[in-house]
Structures are given as structure tokens and as C-alpha cells.
Amino acid sequence: MTESEQAVALPGEPAFAAASAVFNLAAPVRPAAAVTVRTVEQVRAALRHAERLGQWVRVHTTGHASSSARPMDRSLLIRTEPAGPVEVDPVARTARIPAGTRWGEVVEAAAKFGLAAPHGSSPTVGVVGYLLRGGISFYGRRAGLAVNSVRVVELVTPDGEFRRVSASEDPELFWALRGGGGGLGIVTAIELGLFPAARVVTGAAFWPAAHGPELLSRWLRWSRGAPEAVTTVFRVMNLPKVPEIPSALTAGPVVCAAGVVLAPAEEDLTDAEGQAADLLGPLRAVADPVLDTWCTTTPPAVVRTHMDPTDPVPVLGDHLLLSDLGEEGAEAFLRVLGEGSGSPLVNAELRQLGGALAVPDPDGGALSHLDAAFAFTAGGLALDPAASAAVRAHCAKARAALAPWDTGRTAPTLVERLEQPQRHLSAAEVERVDAVRRRVDPAGRLRHDVPPGACALY
Ligand SMILES: Cc1cc2nc3c(=O)[nH]c(=O)nc-3n(C[C@H](O)[C@H](O)[C@H](O)COP(=O)(O)OP(=O)(O)OC[C@H]3O[C@@H](n4cnc5c(N)ncnc54)[C@H](O)[C@@H]3O)c2cc1C
């Protein structure tokens, strides 16, 4: 082993546990061997090691998406950890982000310069997996799919070559990397465009689920004409009685309206507060919330708005991209998930799409927009076999109830199950990405890293 190589660890060894740990405890991964890497040379050494032993290659950062990953037997799993800090260029409004970085760090680094990144709802999600799969942000209706902000991808392709890929350097690989479904290399850094964000109005308001029908009806009506500066989510939650969660939220099922209104400059704040009031006024008029955290604050607060767990949890879930629900769809959603439904799901939500998320980016990659009104996700805790069975059964029930509004497409970041194929690319787009895979991975080493539906080669 040379100095630049990291020791490849086998099951039972502490380094194996560290390299193969995943966020979703219900979906552990079992590769033949695992290694944590930080540098290009370490990635190359890992690829050589896998080739010597005839192993497939897999890559992850946090294991947030482990429930939709293919089995890892006969594979070397590479975990990327940051080689250094996030570097922000405030003039160019870009950040250079080493692979392995979680969003929380990017948010803090950008905020020092009055900038924000198109991050998602959780500070612990990995930048690379989120971006390569599209990335739906609370800034999405203003900023578009997060992947459209990627300027440069640095990676080692399975043939061992280090490439710095952009619109001008290997544009076809750059196109395929952005939403093409993966299996193209081990990313070591990403350069990302940032945007001005002086202030935000953000938060979550909760009501007893009995108010669900009126609140959902008003939220849906508002969402149809909502300004692009506002991105929101409507949730039904059955939260566990644990000390971290306020008791007001665990007395029974609650519904929640959460979101963000962006004020790029201080002078936009009055407008932003007015837009928040247009959303929240009619909702607060239905009943007083049992908890209401909406306030004017600074962008780092946005990663806490959705109150995602930051420690690993065992979760099972499902996802659909839905067309506009209308009153009938709202009724179907609440019948199966709202008060009196007996839903065991901790969370079921409708993320508002549209705005810039719906607009194809002429300079974008394989995925640059989402053609749907709402992203539905639902999930529950898989604490034991009985709980897992109940969650699975209820997800299936929700899927059946929402079938009339199912677009049949998927948002790649939100697919939760290996059984659900990715449905964001046309057959011609899959073929185009496959042509790039044949070029950079002629031996198909990364073939199992591609989710079902995103590849026709293997
Ligand atoms: C609590 C929570 C909140 C979430 N919120 C949002 C949200 O708001 N919006 C949204 O769109 N999604 C959200 N997601 C989904 C999340 O974006 C996806 O699970 C995403 O794939 C996670 O990326 P990761 O790198 O952390 O995950 P990982 O499981 O580590 O990686 C997922 C895949 O990304 C690829 N990958 C990771 N690292 C590399 C690398 N260095 N080189 C090449 N490929 C790599 C691999 O194909 C890997 O299989 C959320 C998930 C959770 C659990």
C-alpha cells in the first residue's frame, strides 16, 4: 500500500463500519469491502483495488438514499469525505464544495457573504448525491432544480481518469452527470452557483388534524397563484412522544404548513413579509396554530424549518409526482392520511413545485425541471417487523388513493424504494446517458450504482 492509499476494510473492522454507515437504519448496506477516501489519488487507489479483486464499485456519502440502493454484494463501497472546507467566491457567487460535504456546512459558508445555496430540507444530506439527482429546495420555485446551479463537476471516472467537467469541458459528460442517474464516476468536488439571500421569512405552523380539510383547501387555492419567491409544503404528521418534539405536536395528528419566502436584498423584505402574510393569514384564520415558528430571519435558519431528524433513523417511505389535486384529490389525500385515517405514517407531505422548478433550463443537464404540481412523500418508522408492515401497507393505501393524480414520473432524490424505478428520463435520454457510460466506464464497474429505470445497458 502506498502512502496515498487508504486501507480497504472488511466486514467486522471499525473502518468498515465507518465507511459503510448509512443514515437510514432500516436499509443497512452490506458491501464486500469499504473504504473512506478524501483525495483523487485515494479514489484511484480504491478503483485499482476493486479491479484487482474483480469487485463492482459503489459510492456514497451519507447513506440518506440507502433504501433505494441496489444490493452491494461483491462490491467495494467508497465513502467520500471532504478533503477541505467549502470555499466561497463572493464575487463570482460560487462555492467549491469537496465531495463528502453536508449541506449544513455550505449554508453557513455562503451566509457569511449574504448568499444562499439551493439546499434541501436537511443540513445532514450530502451535497453530491442531492445535486446529481436534481435536488428540490425550499428555494426551488425561485432558483429552479438545484442541479441547474452546478457549474463544474470534478470526478474520477471508472477508467481512472480525473476529469474537470463543465459546459465547456466535456459537455456531454456534464449533461449526463446532471440528473442522468449516476454510474459515471466518483465525484471529488462540485462548483455550485449561489444566489443573494439577505433575509428569509420561514417557519412551520401546526394545527390539530381536525382542521385539515379547510386548511388543505385554502393552501391548495393559494398555491395555484403563489409567487415564485415562496416555496411551501403541506404535511400531515403523527409525531412520536419523544423529548425533542414539543408536546403540543404529539397529542394527536397535526397538519403543518411550512416554507420559505426569499428576500434577496434587504429592500425586498417588505414584499417577502407581505407574501408570507398572504399565505398564512387565511390559514391562521381557520384556527389558532398550536405551534407557529414563522418569523423573519436569516438563511441559515432554513435548514431547520422542516425539522428533519439529524441523527440516523429507520425509515420506510414512498414517493409520487402528482398533478394538481383539486378538491377531489385533497379529499382523497386526507381520507387516507388525515384525521381518523388510522395512518401510522410519521409524515405525509405535498411539496409545492411549479415556478422555476417547472421551467426547462436550456443549459441544463439530463434533468432540469419537474413537470408536476406536487411532490408527494410519505414515510414511517420501521422500529420492528409489525411497525414496518403497517407502514408499508399504509404507503400502498396512499399510493392507491392518489393514483388518479399520479403523473407516473419521479423526482430522483425522493425515490425511497428499490422497487420503484426512476421515471424522470425518456428512453432517448436514457440512451444518451448510456452512451456516456460506455465511454467512461467501458467495463461497467459502476453498473450497480445506477438505480433501476435510469439505464438500459445492464
Ligand atoms: C431527512 C431527509 C431530508 C431530505 N430532504 C430532501 C429535500 O429537501 N430535497 C430533495 O431533493 N431531497 C431530499 N432528500 C433526499 C436526498 O436528497 C437524497 O437521498 C440524496 O440522494 C442524498 O444524497 P447523499 O449523498 O446524502 O446520499 P447517499 O445515499 O450517500 O448517496 C446517494 C447516491 O448519490 C450518489 N453519490 C453520493 N456521493 C457520491 C460521490 N462522491 N460521487 C458520485 N456519486 C455519489 C451515489 O449514486 C449514491 O448512491 C432528503 C432525504 C432525507 C433522508
XYZ file of C-alpha atoms and ligand atoms in Angstrom:
511
model
C 0.000 0.000 0.000
C 1.422 3.427 -0.912
C 1.124 6.493 1.303
C -1.738 7.909 -0.744
C -3.867 4.776 -0.405
C -6.450 4.257 2.304
C -6.793 0.828 3.871
C -9.719 -1.038 2.389
C -11.664 -2.502 5.309
C -13.518 -5.774 5.598
C -16.754 -6.524 7.494
C -16.133 -6.573 11.237
C -13.385 -3.953 11.120
C -14.056 -0.475 12.632
C -13.063 1.288 9.377
C -15.627 -0.832 7.512
C -18.369 0.260 9.928
C -17.389 3.916 9.463
C -17.243 3.721 5.665
C -20.500 1.786 5.263
C -22.660 3.550 7.910
C -25.939 4.896 6.487
C -28.490 7.467 7.645
C -31.442 5.158 7.040
C -31.063 2.442 9.661
C -33.848 0.416 8.003
C -31.661 -0.019 4.930
C -28.163 -1.089 6.004
C -25.701 -1.793 3.196
C -23.531 -4.903 3.013
C -20.648 -4.437 0.576
C -17.797 -6.951 0.390
C -15.372 -4.216 1.458
C -15.461 -0.478 2.162
C -13.080 2.449 2.196
C -13.238 6.147 3.114
C -11.467 8.453 0.667
C -10.635 12.165 0.576
C -8.346 12.691 -2.388
C -8.237 11.934 -6.087
C -5.285 9.600 -5.507
C -7.222 7.691 -2.863
C -10.154 7.296 -5.260
C -7.813 5.976 -7.936
C -6.246 3.538 -5.478
C -9.694 2.273 -4.466
C -10.644 1.761 -8.124
C -7.412 -0.194 -8.732
C -8.110 -2.314 -5.665
C -11.619 -3.160 -6.898
C -10.275 -4.026 -10.338
C -7.605 -6.333 -8.886
C -10.230 -8.225 -6.891
C -12.886 -8.170 -9.622
C -15.276 -6.171 -7.430
C -18.002 -3.806 -8.563
C -17.638 -0.225 -7.341
C -20.214 1.694 -5.330
C -20.102 5.192 -3.896
C -21.970 7.088 -1.222
C -21.633 9.999 1.167
C -24.217 9.787 3.954
C -26.414 6.848 3.010
C -29.526 9.050 3.050
C -30.585 7.189 -0.092
C -29.614 3.677 1.018
C -33.223 2.433 0.859
C -33.232 2.851 -2.930
C -29.720 1.473 -3.484
C -29.157 -1.865 -5.188
C -27.588 -4.677 -3.099
C -23.840 -4.271 -2.675
C -22.555 -7.834 -2.598
C -19.246 -8.368 -4.467
C -18.742 -4.579 -4.330
C -16.216 -2.186 -2.879
C -18.116 0.716 -1.331
C -16.294 4.053 -1.470
C -17.354 6.722 1.007
C -16.269 10.248 0.144
C -15.264 12.560 2.981
C -14.345 16.239 2.443
C -10.714 16.934 1.566
C -11.056 20.502 2.872
C -13.524 23.293 3.654
C -16.175 24.840 1.399
C -14.612 27.800 -0.456
C -16.922 30.665 -1.410
C -16.074 33.190 -4.116
C -18.375 36.111 -3.226
C -17.665 37.974 -6.465
C -18.404 35.071 -8.817
C -21.132 33.911 -6.374
C -19.917 30.333 -6.431
C -18.856 27.740 -3.890
C -16.295 24.990 -4.416
C -17.571 22.075 -2.372
C -15.430 18.992 -1.725
C -17.325 15.705 -2.052
C -18.449 14.375 1.309
C -19.642 17.803 2.472
C -23.131 18.012 4.016
C -25.427 20.921 3.217
C -25.214 22.490 6.701
C -21.614 23.475 6.057
C -22.392 25.049 2.658
C -25.257 27.065 4.134
C -23.012 28.520 6.857
C -20.161 29.296 4.441
C -22.462 31.042 1.924
C -24.344 33.037 4.580
C -21.133 34.851 5.604
C -21.370 36.649 2.236
C -25.152 37.205 2.172
C -25.539 34.277 -0.217
C -27.547 31.058 -0.155
C -27.361 27.690 -1.891
C -30.266 25.665 -3.320
C -30.128 23.147 -0.458
C -32.916 20.835 0.646
C -34.706 20.454 3.946
C -31.935 18.756 5.922
C -28.471 20.009 6.947
C -27.097 16.451 7.023
C -27.929 15.418 3.444
C -24.826 15.096 1.265
C -24.244 17.748 -1.406
C -23.177 15.371 -4.180
C -25.999 12.800 -4.039
C -28.628 15.539 -3.721
C -27.259 17.602 -6.612
C -26.590 14.764 -9.059
C -30.192 13.608 -8.565
C -31.760 17.022 -9.121
C -32.349 18.441 -5.659
C -35.660 20.029 -4.635
C -35.006 23.056 -2.468
C -37.151 25.337 -0.340
C -35.790 27.981 -2.720
C -36.777 25.796 -5.691
C -39.683 27.836 -7.052
C -37.293 30.800 -7.353
C -33.951 29.045 -8.048
C -35.130 26.009 -10.038
C -33.883 22.455 -9.598
C -30.655 22.621 -7.607
C -28.694 20.689 -10.225
C -29.127 23.578 -12.673
C -26.800 25.634 -10.431
C -23.899 23.173 -10.819
C -21.063 24.864 -12.743
C -18.262 22.275 -12.571
C -18.014 18.636 -11.518
C -14.633 17.150 -10.647
C -14.587 13.386 -10.712
C -12.573 10.250 -11.262
C -14.234 8.124 -13.910
C -14.059 4.329 -13.541
C -11.317 4.228 -16.182
C -9.140 6.023 -13.572
C -9.089 9.410 -15.292
C -9.547 12.630 -13.287
C -11.828 14.992 -15.166
C -12.941 18.549 -14.531
C -16.216 18.730 -16.373
C -18.285 21.801 -17.254
C -20.328 23.311 -20.066
C -17.086 23.845 -21.979
C -15.076 20.780 -20.867
C -16.696 17.502 -21.946
C -20.219 18.982 -22.190
C -21.767 15.580 -22.929
C -20.475 14.085 -19.654
C -21.528 17.307 -17.880
C -25.034 16.867 -19.332
C -25.199 13.210 -18.221
C -23.896 13.901 -14.704
C -26.689 16.383 -14.041
C -29.647 14.087 -13.408
C -28.622 11.206 -15.671
C -28.870 8.596 -12.918
C -25.237 8.126 -11.887
C -22.785 5.368 -12.656
C -20.422 7.877 -14.268
C -17.678 8.257 -11.699
C -16.616 9.144 -8.175
C -17.180 12.870 -7.702
C -14.448 14.618 -5.704
C -15.738 18.224 -5.803
C -18.516 20.385 -7.199
C -18.561 24.074 -8.043
C -22.011 25.494 -7.435
C -23.688 28.810 -8.224
C -25.077 30.704 -5.199
C -27.667 33.472 -5.085
C -28.194 36.594 -2.973
C -30.255 35.977 0.152
C -30.249 38.841 2.613
C -33.231 37.599 4.627
C -35.924 34.959 4.655
C -39.363 34.600 6.146
C -39.545 30.960 7.155
C -41.172 28.600 9.603
C -43.804 25.969 10.219
C -47.315 26.355 11.616
C -49.157 23.373 13.106
C -52.833 22.711 13.763
C -54.786 19.702 15.076
C -55.553 17.469 12.085
C -59.286 18.091 12.554
C -58.716 21.389 10.701
C -57.053 19.527 7.807
C -59.857 19.786 5.206
C -60.259 23.579 5.440
C -56.506 24.228 5.714
C -55.600 21.998 2.788
C -58.347 23.512 0.655
C -57.074 27.059 1.396
C -53.417 26.081 0.899
C -54.197 24.471 -2.474
C -56.146 27.532 -3.606
C -53.267 29.830 -2.554
C -50.645 27.567 -4.193
C -52.179 27.962 -7.667
C -51.303 31.666 -7.862
C -48.391 31.720 -5.414
C -45.398 33.941 -6.188
C -42.117 32.260 -7.167
C -40.330 33.695 -4.139
C -42.394 31.375 -1.933
C -41.911 27.597 -1.671
C -44.034 25.652 0.802
C -45.089 22.203 1.917
C -48.312 20.867 3.432
C -47.808 17.990 5.849
C -49.821 15.568 7.969
C -47.774 14.278 10.868
C -48.155 11.639 13.580
C -45.175 12.514 15.696
C -43.724 10.233 18.370
C -43.763 11.327 22.005
C -40.053 11.994 22.437
C -38.389 14.788 24.450
C -37.035 16.528 21.305
C -40.555 17.169 19.957
C -42.789 19.804 21.659
C -45.720 18.143 23.448
C -48.163 20.381 21.532
C -47.313 18.325 18.448
C -47.631 14.852 19.918
C -51.134 14.979 21.416
C -52.555 13.633 18.142
C -52.172 14.000 14.392
C -51.298 17.512 13.233
C -51.237 19.280 9.896
C -48.487 21.727 9.068
C -47.789 24.490 6.564
C -44.066 25.147 6.325
C -41.939 27.033 3.866
C -39.662 29.872 2.900
C -40.100 33.287 1.345
C -36.839 34.640 -0.049
C -35.810 38.285 0.203
C -32.679 38.539 -1.981
C -31.940 42.092 -0.695
C -32.975 43.973 2.464
C -35.292 46.155 0.374
C -37.224 43.017 -0.702
C -38.150 42.217 2.885
C -41.429 44.152 2.991
C -42.621 42.294 -0.097
C -41.478 38.966 1.357
C -43.336 39.595 4.624
C -46.434 40.541 2.636
C -46.204 37.328 0.610
C -45.876 35.288 3.803
C -48.918 37.087 5.231
C -50.936 36.283 2.079
C -50.214 32.603 2.681
C -50.508 32.488 6.449
C -53.361 34.954 7.058
C -56.110 32.733 5.594
C -54.631 29.652 7.310
C -54.349 31.283 10.737
C -57.951 32.484 10.324
C -59.156 28.849 10.289
C -57.891 28.290 13.828
C -55.035 29.327 16.076
C -52.000 27.138 15.391
C -50.824 25.004 18.328
C -47.277 25.983 17.360
C -46.162 28.636 14.876
C -42.456 29.235 14.203
C -42.822 31.512 11.138
C -40.592 34.571 11.509
C -38.254 36.892 9.648
C -34.715 35.649 9.957
C -31.504 34.834 8.056
C -30.919 31.988 5.563
C -29.117 29.537 7.907
C -32.458 29.049 9.701
C -33.964 27.446 6.582
C -32.286 24.052 7.158
C -34.264 23.801 10.427
C -37.676 24.790 9.006
C -38.675 21.252 8.042
C -37.376 19.849 11.356
C -35.820 16.790 9.728
C -34.072 14.343 12.029
C -30.319 14.873 12.059
C -29.417 11.537 13.660
C -29.831 8.258 11.753
C -33.350 6.770 11.884
C -35.015 3.630 10.487
C -37.484 4.823 7.845
C -39.660 3.299 5.136
C -41.339 5.552 2.631
C -42.825 6.193 -0.759
C -42.965 8.951 -3.377
C -45.129 10.140 -6.274
C -45.113 13.196 -8.501
C -48.686 14.461 -8.607
C -50.700 16.703 -10.880
C -52.924 19.403 -9.337
C -55.124 17.665 -6.789
C -58.205 19.854 -6.839
C -60.880 19.364 -4.171
C -61.291 15.682 -5.034
C -57.585 14.973 -4.690
C -57.405 16.886 -1.423
C -60.271 14.796 -0.096
C -58.502 11.567 -1.209
C -55.233 12.710 0.452
C -56.907 13.405 3.793
C -59.201 10.356 3.686
C -56.181 8.069 3.684
C -53.705 10.229 5.644
C -55.666 12.768 7.695
C -57.576 12.632 10.955
C -59.418 9.358 11.501
C -57.472 7.556 8.761
C -55.518 5.436 11.255
C -52.339 6.334 9.376
C -49.193 5.135 11.168
C -47.032 7.397 8.980
C -44.921 9.954 10.830
C -45.060 12.243 7.828
C -47.035 12.567 4.600
C -46.485 15.694 2.591
C -47.189 17.635 -0.560
C -44.190 19.716 -1.608
C -45.174 22.614 -3.784
C -43.483 22.514 -7.197
C -44.086 24.848 -10.143
C -42.394 28.225 -10.550
C -38.788 27.859 -11.722
C -38.912 24.125 -10.864
C -41.240 23.645 -13.847
C -39.128 25.533 -16.392
C -36.672 23.536 -18.536
C -33.170 25.034 -18.354
C -31.739 25.373 -21.886
C -28.239 24.965 -20.398
C -29.339 22.186 -18.062
C -28.471 18.505 -17.930
C -30.457 15.297 -18.310
C -32.916 16.540 -15.675
C -33.531 20.278 -15.455
C -37.172 20.621 -14.414
C -40.107 18.724 -12.928
C -43.388 18.619 -14.757
C -45.784 18.156 -11.842
C -47.696 20.247 -9.314
C -46.644 18.449 -6.118
C -44.027 16.012 -4.906
C -45.694 13.566 -2.546
C -43.546 11.802 0.016
C -44.665 9.722 2.959
C -42.843 7.647 5.497
C -42.932 5.972 8.861
C -40.628 4.447 11.412
C -39.540 0.843 10.859
C -38.991 0.099 14.540
C -39.903 -3.596 14.368
C -41.416 -6.030 11.839
C -45.012 -5.176 12.795
C -44.403 -1.418 12.502
C -42.631 -1.925 9.167
C -45.545 -3.961 7.806
C -48.037 -1.301 8.927
C -46.001 1.489 7.277
C -45.623 -0.462 4.033
C -49.349 -1.273 3.943
C -50.338 2.327 4.564
C -47.943 3.676 1.928
C -49.579 1.279 -0.536
C -53.012 2.518 0.530
C -51.968 6.145 -0.006
C -50.456 5.294 -3.392
C -53.763 3.684 -4.469
C -55.837 6.634 -3.233
C -53.640 9.139 -5.099
C -53.364 7.078 -8.295
C -55.719 9.346 -10.319
C -53.266 12.250 -9.808
C -50.040 10.236 -10.238
C -48.058 11.626 -13.195
C -46.090 8.359 -13.397
C -42.862 10.335 -13.183
C -40.464 10.596 -10.238
C -38.130 13.121 -8.635
C -34.885 11.121 -8.344
C -33.911 12.408 -4.899
C -37.233 11.370 -3.397
C -37.497 7.757 -4.582
C -37.392 5.692 -1.398
C -37.644 2.107 -2.613
C -35.553 -0.025 -4.936
C -38.815 -1.481 -6.299
C -39.806 1.960 -7.618
C -37.916 2.641 -10.862
C -36.672 6.137 -11.627
C -39.055 7.661 -14.151
C -37.594 11.077 -14.922
C -35.847 10.317 -18.218
C -37.290 9.470 -21.639
C -35.992 6.375 -23.448
C -33.918 8.656 -25.718
C -32.377 10.404 -22.696
C -31.521 7.056 -21.080
C -29.836 6.010 -24.321
C -27.849 9.264 -24.417
C -26.607 8.796 -20.828
C -25.777 5.148 -21.564
C -23.549 6.254 -24.462
C -21.555 8.354 -21.984
C -21.406 5.429 -19.523
C -19.958 3.211 -22.258
C -17.223 5.790 -22.840
C -16.165 6.496 -19.232
C -16.898 3.072 -17.754
C -16.301 0.559 -20.531
C -16.059 -2.342 -18.060
C -19.308 -1.366 -16.334
C -17.623 -1.195 -12.881
C -20.220 1.254 -11.535
C -23.189 -0.502 -13.128
C -24.872 -1.337 -9.802
C -24.706 2.293 -8.683
C -27.349 3.196 -11.263
C -30.902 2.994 -9.931
C -33.437 0.906 -11.864
C -35.090 2.889 -14.641
C -32.111 5.167 -15.350
C -30.113 2.798 -17.561
C -30.805 0.322 -20.364
C -27.258 -1.039 -20.645
C -27.080 -3.565 -17.843
C -34.071 13.680 6.145
C -34.002 13.812 4.636
C -34.332 15.015 4.035
C -34.271 15.160 2.645
N -34.639 16.346 2.064
C -34.606 16.475 0.724
C -35.019 17.691 0.087
O -35.405 18.655 0.729
N -34.970 17.746 -1.270
C -34.530 16.698 -2.029
O -34.497 16.810 -3.252
N -34.130 15.547 -1.448
C -34.176 15.407 -0.110
N -33.786 14.225 0.470
C -33.321 13.144 -0.384
C -31.815 13.267 -0.628
O -31.559 14.407 -1.408
C -31.328 12.024 -1.393
O -31.456 10.902 -0.565
C -29.877 12.195 -1.856
O -29.585 11.180 -2.778
C -28.939 12.114 -0.676
O -27.620 12.324 -1.091
P -26.444 11.776 -0.171
O -25.182 11.943 -0.905
O -26.582 12.342 1.203
O -26.886 10.231 -0.071
P -26.088 8.894 -0.349
O -27.035 7.792 -0.001
O -24.782 8.896 0.335
O -25.849 8.921 -1.901
C -26.897 8.716 -2.802
C -26.312 8.439 -4.170
O -25.643 9.591 -4.627
C -24.505 9.223 -5.363
N -23.301 9.758 -4.712
C -23.120 10.139 -3.434
N -21.873 10.603 -3.264
C -21.242 10.495 -4.455
C -19.931 10.810 -4.945
N -18.991 11.337 -4.167
N -19.658 10.568 -6.244
C -20.589 10.066 -7.083
N -21.838 9.741 -6.686
C -22.157 9.970 -5.385
C -24.455 7.712 -5.394
O -25.078 7.241 -6.559
C -25.278 7.334 -4.183
O -25.892 6.077 -4.310
C -33.855 14.059 1.846
C -33.533 12.837 2.449
C -33.613 12.706 3.823
C -33.312 11.375 4.440
